[in-house]
Amino acid sequence: MVFDDETIQKLFGFEDAESESIERLKEYYFKKDTFDRVTAELPLRILVGHKGTGKSALFKVAISEEKEAGNLPILIKPDDIAELGKNNENFLLRIRQWKYGLIKIIGEKVFSEFGLYDEKATSKLTQFGLKLISFISETINVAKDNISLTEGQKILTDNFLKKKRIIVYIDDLDRGWEGKKEDIIRISALLNAIRDLSNENSGLLFKVSLRSDVYYLVRTSDESTDKIEGSVVWCKWTNHEILVLLIKRILTYFGDSVDENTLMKTPQLHLRFHLERVMESTFSGRGKWENVYMYKILMSLIRKRPRDLVKLCSLAAQQAQQTNSPLIKTEHFQAIFEEYSQGRIQDTINEYKSELPNIENLLFGMRPTKKQRNASDGYIYTTAELIQKLNNIRQHTNFIFKNGRKASANELAQFLYKINFLTARKIVESGEIQRKYFEENRYISSSFVDFGYDWEVHPAFRWVLQPENINEIFNKLALSHD
């Protein structure tokens, strides 16, 4: 096949859901249990996950399905709420400002959808104690016989009057996030306001997406947010799910039918045959990467984020296009590993510098010393070795979190684990490597309990930390097990 830019995007998808057509997105979208949990008819659902885990894609598909079912989903973007929850030192007044502002925005969007937008009606939306669902129902009953509605608007208003339900999606709240005290207070007030509104208005359901670092800072800075913890749904993936996601994209690109349940039950060793339509079956590298199945390379280099896989495959496909190759080959992946690694470390710096401003010094400080490079693997540490490494780094740099707290070596270790720079690592009985991420077990990094895991710098970062000796990576880096 020809790997031009258009083909690459149709095959592997866009890096962000906003750029993807809803038709193609729904065609290849892989529904996990997370989707059902977020779309459940509950007053509040907060979807939390790292960048690139598919939060916006989930919302985009969910909104489309709600519309097809005749329901009323409302999407609120950062531009809609840019002026809300600012410039008020009183926290309770901030919450009230959010509540009034949200009711006005939601009401106006609903009336616009119904074709019933009226200045007189919308001016009443900010009245004290307004019950939004009841007010909209009464307004529809009064106005619908006097206004000419399209067939679609009639169906929408009739469905609303039957179900009396509005689903509000709030996405992309981390846009412009800097981790300042003001940012934290603003998001905290928003979450409190949403919780109040959903409790006060039966049928008003909120779905909010938050980046994991944003949620972490808000959750640890404001004790009132303990009341929303039960509404949190973590957006996390297994490697098997991500491999199935890739295969579904390939199969749907070629017009094949897909049974997700069958794919999920199929061992990765057998799933690999689907990849052979677009890439070589084995990676003809060297050392521990010599003649291993290509899917093992892919699964070892991603941080359990679908966007990583899209980036990795797309970069390699661009290389295949440059050599007029009908398949993505070993040499194409080898040509882009350093670029891929640089991109992942820059992503990490951009994503978490709001929490630890000098994160770049910490990440590059994790480069192995000459003595460590001569060891079996300079990127693997016992807990004691990791703490010693971090204490050595701290001798040259003061690490202070955004909240003003000086970071201890233990706290830096937990931070590196939380941001997926470090993974917990254990050799299983088969001799293969088991890697665990923060989302899978947040307690492994506890300083009080030894779970029997070592620590390893994630393979995605190796090329940028050791650009002077690439071959050493292939000789020493063990691949993940299925």
PDB file of C-alpha atoms in Angstrom, residues 2 20 42 45 59 111 169 197 229 264 343 377 399 401 429 433 439 443:
ATOM      1  CA  VAL A   2       0.997   3.655  -0.382  1.00  0.00           C
ATOM      2  CA  GLU A  20     -11.241  13.065  13.288  1.00  0.00           C
ATOM      3  CA  LEU A  42     -25.761   9.227  37.104  1.00  0.00           C
ATOM      4  CA  ARG A  45     -19.140  11.429  36.168  1.00  0.00           C
ATOM      5  CA  PHE A  59     -16.987  12.312  24.813  1.00  0.00           C
ATOM      6  CA  PHE A 111     -33.087  26.809  23.758  1.00  0.00           C
ATOM      7  CA  TYR A 169     -20.285  17.411  28.720  1.00  0.00           C
ATOM      8  CA  LEU A 197     -26.437  21.647  40.373  1.00  0.00           C
ATOM      9  CA  GLU A 229     -14.143  10.966  44.565  1.00  0.00           C
ATOM     10  CA  MET A 264     -10.317  -9.284  23.143  1.00  0.00           C
ATOM     11  CA  GLY A 343       8.382  13.742  21.510  1.00  0.00           C
ATOM     12  CA  ASP A 377      20.993  -2.110  32.728  1.00  0.00           C
ATOM     13  CA  PHE A 399      13.024  20.596  43.364  1.00  0.00           C
ATOM     14  CA  PHE A 401       6.483  21.654  43.743  1.00  0.00           C
ATOM     15  CA  GLU A 429       7.997 -17.035  36.367  1.00  0.00           C
ATOM     16  CA  ILE A 433       9.061  -8.739  32.169  1.00  0.00           C
ATOM     17  CA  GLU A 439      -3.017   3.747  37.116  1.00  0.00           C
ATOM     18  CA  TYR A 443       0.088   1.879  46.097  1.00  0.00           C
TER      19      TYR A 443
END
